[in-house]
XYZ file of C-alpha atoms in Angstrom:
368
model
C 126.540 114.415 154.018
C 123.609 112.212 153.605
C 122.597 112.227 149.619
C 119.074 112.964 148.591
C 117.756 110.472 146.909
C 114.876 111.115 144.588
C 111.619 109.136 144.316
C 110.154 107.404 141.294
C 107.116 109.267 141.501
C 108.419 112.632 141.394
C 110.869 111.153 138.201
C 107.435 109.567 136.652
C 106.272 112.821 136.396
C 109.287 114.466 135.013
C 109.368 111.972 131.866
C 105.762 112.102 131.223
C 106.378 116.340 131.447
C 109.500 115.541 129.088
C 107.456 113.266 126.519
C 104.451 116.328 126.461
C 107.211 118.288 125.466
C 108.571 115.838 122.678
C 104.971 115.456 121.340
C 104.275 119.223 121.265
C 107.978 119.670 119.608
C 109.463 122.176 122.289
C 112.583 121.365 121.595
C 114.366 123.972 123.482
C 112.420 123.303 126.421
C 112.666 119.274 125.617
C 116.636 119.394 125.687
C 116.831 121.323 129.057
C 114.181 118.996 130.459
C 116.358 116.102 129.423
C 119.272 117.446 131.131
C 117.623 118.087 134.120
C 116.522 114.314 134.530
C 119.711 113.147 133.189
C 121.664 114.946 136.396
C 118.774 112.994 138.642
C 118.643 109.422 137.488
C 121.512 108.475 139.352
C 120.323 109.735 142.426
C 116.788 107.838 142.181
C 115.742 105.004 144.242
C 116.725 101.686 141.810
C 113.641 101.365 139.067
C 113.652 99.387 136.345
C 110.593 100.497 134.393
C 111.558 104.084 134.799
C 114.813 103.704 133.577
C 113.591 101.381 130.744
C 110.683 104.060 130.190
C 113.403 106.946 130.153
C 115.616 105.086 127.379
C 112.220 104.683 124.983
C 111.956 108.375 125.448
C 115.056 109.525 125.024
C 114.772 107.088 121.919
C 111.965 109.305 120.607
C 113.595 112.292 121.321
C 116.837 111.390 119.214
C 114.582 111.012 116.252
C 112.388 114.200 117.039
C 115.760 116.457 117.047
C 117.704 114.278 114.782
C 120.329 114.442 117.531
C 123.599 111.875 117.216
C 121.049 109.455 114.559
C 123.763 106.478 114.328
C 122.796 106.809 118.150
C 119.205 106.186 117.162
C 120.037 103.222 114.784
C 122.250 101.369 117.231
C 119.199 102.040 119.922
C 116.612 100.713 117.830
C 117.590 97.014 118.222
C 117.316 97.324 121.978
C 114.111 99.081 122.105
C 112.453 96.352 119.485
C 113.956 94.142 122.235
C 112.782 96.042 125.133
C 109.043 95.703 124.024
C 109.835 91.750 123.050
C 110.985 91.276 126.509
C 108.523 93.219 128.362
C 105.181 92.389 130.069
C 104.539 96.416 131.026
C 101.454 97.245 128.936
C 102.654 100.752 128.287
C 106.142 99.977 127.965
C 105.401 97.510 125.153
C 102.870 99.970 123.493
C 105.764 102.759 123.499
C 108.223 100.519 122.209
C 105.889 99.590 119.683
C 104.793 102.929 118.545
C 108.331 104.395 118.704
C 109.314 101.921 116.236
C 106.927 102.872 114.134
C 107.595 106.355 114.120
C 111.647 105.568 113.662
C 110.607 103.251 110.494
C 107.949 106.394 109.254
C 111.296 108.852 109.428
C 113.492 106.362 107.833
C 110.639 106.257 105.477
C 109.713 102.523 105.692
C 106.108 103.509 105.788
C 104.818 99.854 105.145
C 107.046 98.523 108.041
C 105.928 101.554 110.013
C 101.966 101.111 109.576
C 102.939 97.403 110.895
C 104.205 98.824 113.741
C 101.311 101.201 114.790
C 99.036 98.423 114.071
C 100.677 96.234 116.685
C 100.747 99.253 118.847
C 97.333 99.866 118.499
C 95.898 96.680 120.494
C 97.925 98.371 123.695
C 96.655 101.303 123.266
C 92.909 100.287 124.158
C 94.775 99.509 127.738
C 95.984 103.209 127.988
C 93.605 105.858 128.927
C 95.498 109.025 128.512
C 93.046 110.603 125.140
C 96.298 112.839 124.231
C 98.367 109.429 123.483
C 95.096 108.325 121.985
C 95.292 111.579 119.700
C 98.994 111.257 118.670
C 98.374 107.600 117.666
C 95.566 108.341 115.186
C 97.993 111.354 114.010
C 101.022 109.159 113.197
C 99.024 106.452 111.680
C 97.793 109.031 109.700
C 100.512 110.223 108.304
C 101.830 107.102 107.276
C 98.558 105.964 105.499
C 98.998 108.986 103.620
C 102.343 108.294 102.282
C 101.192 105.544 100.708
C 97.773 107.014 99.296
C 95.078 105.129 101.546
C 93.461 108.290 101.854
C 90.040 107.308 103.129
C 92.025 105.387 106.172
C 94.569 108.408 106.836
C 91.533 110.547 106.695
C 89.726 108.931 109.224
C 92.653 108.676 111.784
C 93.492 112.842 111.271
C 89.893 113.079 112.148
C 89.956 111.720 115.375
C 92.906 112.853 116.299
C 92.202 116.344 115.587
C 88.888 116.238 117.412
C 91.332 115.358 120.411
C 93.777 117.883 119.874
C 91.298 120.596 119.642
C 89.979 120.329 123.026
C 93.721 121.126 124.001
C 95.372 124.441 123.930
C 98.724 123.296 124.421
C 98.272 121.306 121.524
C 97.578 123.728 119.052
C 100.374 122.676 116.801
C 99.162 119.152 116.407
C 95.627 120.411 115.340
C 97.387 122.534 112.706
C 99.410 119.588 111.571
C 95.935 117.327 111.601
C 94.254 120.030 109.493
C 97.623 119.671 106.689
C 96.605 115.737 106.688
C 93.434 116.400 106.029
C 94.626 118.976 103.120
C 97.154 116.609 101.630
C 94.659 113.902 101.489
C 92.030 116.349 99.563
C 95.256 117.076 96.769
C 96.058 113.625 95.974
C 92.090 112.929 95.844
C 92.061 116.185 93.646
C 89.632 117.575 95.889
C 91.150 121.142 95.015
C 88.661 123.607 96.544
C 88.490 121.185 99.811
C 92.235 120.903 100.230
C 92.571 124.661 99.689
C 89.629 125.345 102.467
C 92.087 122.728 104.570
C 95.366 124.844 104.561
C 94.027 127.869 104.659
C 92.644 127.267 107.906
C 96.172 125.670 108.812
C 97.659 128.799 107.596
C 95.444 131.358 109.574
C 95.939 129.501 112.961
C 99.864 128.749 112.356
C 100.314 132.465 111.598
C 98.628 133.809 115.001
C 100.315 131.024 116.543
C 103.540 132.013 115.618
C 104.525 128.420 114.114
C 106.344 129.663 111.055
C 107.635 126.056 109.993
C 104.416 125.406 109.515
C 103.160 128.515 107.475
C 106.519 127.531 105.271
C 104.672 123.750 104.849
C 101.229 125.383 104.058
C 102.545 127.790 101.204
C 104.488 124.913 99.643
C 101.065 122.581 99.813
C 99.486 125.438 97.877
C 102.386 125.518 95.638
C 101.497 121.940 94.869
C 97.546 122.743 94.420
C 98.145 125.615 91.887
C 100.874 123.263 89.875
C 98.134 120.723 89.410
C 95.758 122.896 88.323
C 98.087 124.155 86.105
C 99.026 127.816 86.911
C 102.934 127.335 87.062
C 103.310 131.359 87.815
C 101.188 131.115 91.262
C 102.579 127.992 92.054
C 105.808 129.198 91.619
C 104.774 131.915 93.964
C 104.035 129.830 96.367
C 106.930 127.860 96.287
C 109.209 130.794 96.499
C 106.889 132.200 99.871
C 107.998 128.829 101.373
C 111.953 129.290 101.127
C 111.721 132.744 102.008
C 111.029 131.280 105.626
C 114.509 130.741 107.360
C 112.461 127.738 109.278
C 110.998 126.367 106.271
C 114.185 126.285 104.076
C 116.611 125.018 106.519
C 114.371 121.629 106.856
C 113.453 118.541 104.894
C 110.527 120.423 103.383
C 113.113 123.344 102.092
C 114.505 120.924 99.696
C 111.181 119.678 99.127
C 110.285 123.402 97.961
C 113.697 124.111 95.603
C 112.700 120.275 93.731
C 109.044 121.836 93.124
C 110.503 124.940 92.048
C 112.635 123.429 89.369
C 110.044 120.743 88.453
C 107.687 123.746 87.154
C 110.218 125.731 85.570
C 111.712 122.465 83.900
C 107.959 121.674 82.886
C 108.062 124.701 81.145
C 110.714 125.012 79.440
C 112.783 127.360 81.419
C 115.765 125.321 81.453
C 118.152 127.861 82.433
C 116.474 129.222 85.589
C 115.283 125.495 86.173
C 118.879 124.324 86.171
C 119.937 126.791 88.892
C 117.098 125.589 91.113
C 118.074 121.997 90.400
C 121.933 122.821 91.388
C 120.990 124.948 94.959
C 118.074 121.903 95.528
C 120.927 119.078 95.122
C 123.265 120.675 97.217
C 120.993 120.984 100.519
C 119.576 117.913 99.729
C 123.295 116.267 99.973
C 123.971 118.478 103.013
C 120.752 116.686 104.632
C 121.444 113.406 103.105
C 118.184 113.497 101.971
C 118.473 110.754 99.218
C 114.816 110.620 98.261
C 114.713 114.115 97.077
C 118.738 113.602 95.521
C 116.979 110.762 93.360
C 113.841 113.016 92.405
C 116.449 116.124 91.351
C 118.611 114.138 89.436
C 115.768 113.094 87.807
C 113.905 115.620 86.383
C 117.807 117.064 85.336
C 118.142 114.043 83.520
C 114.549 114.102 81.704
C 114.945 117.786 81.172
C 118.285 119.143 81.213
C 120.620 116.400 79.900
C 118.264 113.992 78.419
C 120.386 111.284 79.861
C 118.162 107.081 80.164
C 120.682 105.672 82.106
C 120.599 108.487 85.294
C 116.614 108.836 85.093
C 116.265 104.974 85.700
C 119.138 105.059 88.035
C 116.786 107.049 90.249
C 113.322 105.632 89.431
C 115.316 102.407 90.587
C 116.092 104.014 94.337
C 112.507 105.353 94.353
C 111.237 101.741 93.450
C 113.628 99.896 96.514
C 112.389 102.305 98.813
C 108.946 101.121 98.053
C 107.767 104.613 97.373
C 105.636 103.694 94.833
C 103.241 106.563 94.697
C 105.747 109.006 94.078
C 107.233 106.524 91.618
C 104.109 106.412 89.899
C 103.722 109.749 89.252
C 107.093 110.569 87.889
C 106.975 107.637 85.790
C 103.939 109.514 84.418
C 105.312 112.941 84.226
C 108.162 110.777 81.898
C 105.399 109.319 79.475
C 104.335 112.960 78.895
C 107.240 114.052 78.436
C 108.095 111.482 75.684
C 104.713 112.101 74.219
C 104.967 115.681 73.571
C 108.604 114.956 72.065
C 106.486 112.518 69.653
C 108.409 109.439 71.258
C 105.661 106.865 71.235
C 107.513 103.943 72.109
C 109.294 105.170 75.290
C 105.946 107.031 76.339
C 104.221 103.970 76.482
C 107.127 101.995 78.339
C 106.940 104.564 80.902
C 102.816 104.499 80.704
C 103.375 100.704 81.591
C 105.798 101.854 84.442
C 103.196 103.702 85.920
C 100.932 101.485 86.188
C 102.830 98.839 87.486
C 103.983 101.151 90.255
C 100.109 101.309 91.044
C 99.310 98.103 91.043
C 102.535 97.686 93.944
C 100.713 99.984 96.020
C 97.834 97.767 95.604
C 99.688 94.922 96.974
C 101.308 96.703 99.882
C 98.070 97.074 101.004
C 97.217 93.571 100.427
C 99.666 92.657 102.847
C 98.623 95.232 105.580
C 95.025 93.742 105.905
């Protein structure tokens, strides 16, 4: 029996139809795509660049699904090589930009920004506006993690404008809008930010994207904390878990941190404390160190009033270079001290602050 062999067009078009789906995140219909071309490749006439283009993919899908990650870290050397060895304008642009968005999930966000910005003199060469759109949207986010807000503004602006002219996109629209929220809160820009997720609320509701209602009603958890109404953002907080979606992700330990962090702020130590004990244990489940650092934290300020464990963590906070975060806790620590009447240690933590801004200062010094 003569085998069939299949042609590189027709697999083309199944990886770009498998990378639409990675960039909406269908990952149900993502996996069984990627099965599908999996059972082919071996049957398709010899092609370098397609099989070099499938590996970058499957690459970005791997970090997408967090599927088999030590697989991701040992395939991140060769696709920094691929794009070092390559001439392929788009094969150099996606190795580029995939690195970035590996070092933005390992949350590297100055190596990350790096990355994107070496992408970005590719992607002038690459006419397909939806790439164009999930470049600005990436870049975005990262520019927002480390509080360049006028930049990470600018980038969720065009890329919603793209998005918007796409159905099938919806969900990146909805997560442009959140962008454009989160960079209205840290601006303290309340009544814009609110105006922001609302509208990311109402269209992720009729959408049906409940991960991202979760998201919204934790965002306006955050809004109501700074504005200082710890019952409604408490509220909010709460709304957020009580999504199945919501909770079982990242941002569900995100939610149980800000949940104890207001009742800890006000002195309801005993409820706080149970918070604290079910947000450390997902957050070890996930290996989510970041938020392990924050918890242990505010337990330590709070709970157990213990130096040595709240520096411990300011000190992983500080060699992951998240320095507005670090910032603000250092902060939260000053006030803290202050209320207790504890000048001296308010103003060392005061000074800690503000050296913490003055890093973010030069991380941006080295990005121009």
């Amino acid at each position: 029996m003569v085998e069939t062999k299949i042609a590189p067009e027709k697999m083309a078009k199944m990886l770009n139809q498998w990378y639409g789906m990675i960039k909406r995140h269908q990952t149900a219909e993502a996996a069984a795509l990627k099965e599908e071309i999996r059972s082919l490749l071996p049957h398709m006439d010899e092609n370098q660049d397609l099989l070099i283009y499938f590996n970058l993919l499957d690459f970005r899908y791997k970090v997408l699904t967090e599927e088999k990650l030590e697989e991701a870290d040992k395939a991140y050397c060769i696709i920094k090589g691929i794009g070092e060895e390559n001439t392929d304008n788009m094969i150099v642009y996606y190795s580029l930009f995939f690195s970035g968005v590996y070092e933005f999930y390992k949350k590297n966000y100055v190596e990350a920004i790096c990355f994107y910005q070496l992408a970005e003199a590719k992607l002038r060469n690459i006419p397909d506006q939806i790439e164009h759109a999930e470049f600005h949207y990436k870049i975005a986010e990262a520019y927002y993690q480390i509080d360049q807000h006028l930049i990470s503004i600018s980038h969720a602006l065009k890329a919603r404008s793209i998005f918007r002219e796409h159905e099938e996109y919806k969900h990146r629209s909805i997560k442009c809008e959140m962008i454009l929220g989160a960079n209205m809160y840290d601006m303290y820009r309340f009544s814009q930010a609110e105006e922001h997720y609302q509208k990311a609320l109402n269209e992720a509701k009729s959408s049906g994207f409940p991960k991202e209602v979760g998201i919204v009603y934790h965002n306006l958890g955050l809004i109501y904390d700074r504005k200082n109404i710890p019952k409604l953002a408490e509220e909010y907080f709460i709304k957020a878990i009580h999504i199945k979606e919501h909770l079982e992700s990242i941002n569900g330990v995100r939610s149980l941190y800000m949940i104890a962090s207001v009742l800890y702020r006000n002195n309801q130590v005993a409820e706080a404390r149970s918070w604290y004990d079910k947000g450390l244990e997902k957050a070890e489940s996930l290996k989510e160190k970041e938020y392990e650092a924050k918890l242990k934290l505010i337990h330590a300020l709070y709970d157990c009033h213990n130096d040595s464990l709240i520096n411990e963590a300011l000190q992983y906070l500080e060699q992951k270079n998240l320095w507005p975060d670090t910032s603000e806790l250092n902060e939260q620590i000053a006030e803290y001290y202050l209320k207790q009447g504890n000048l001296i240690k308010a103003v060392e933590y005061y000074k800690r602050a503000l050296k913490a801004k003055n890093q973010i200062m030069k991380v941006m010094e080295a990005l121009a």
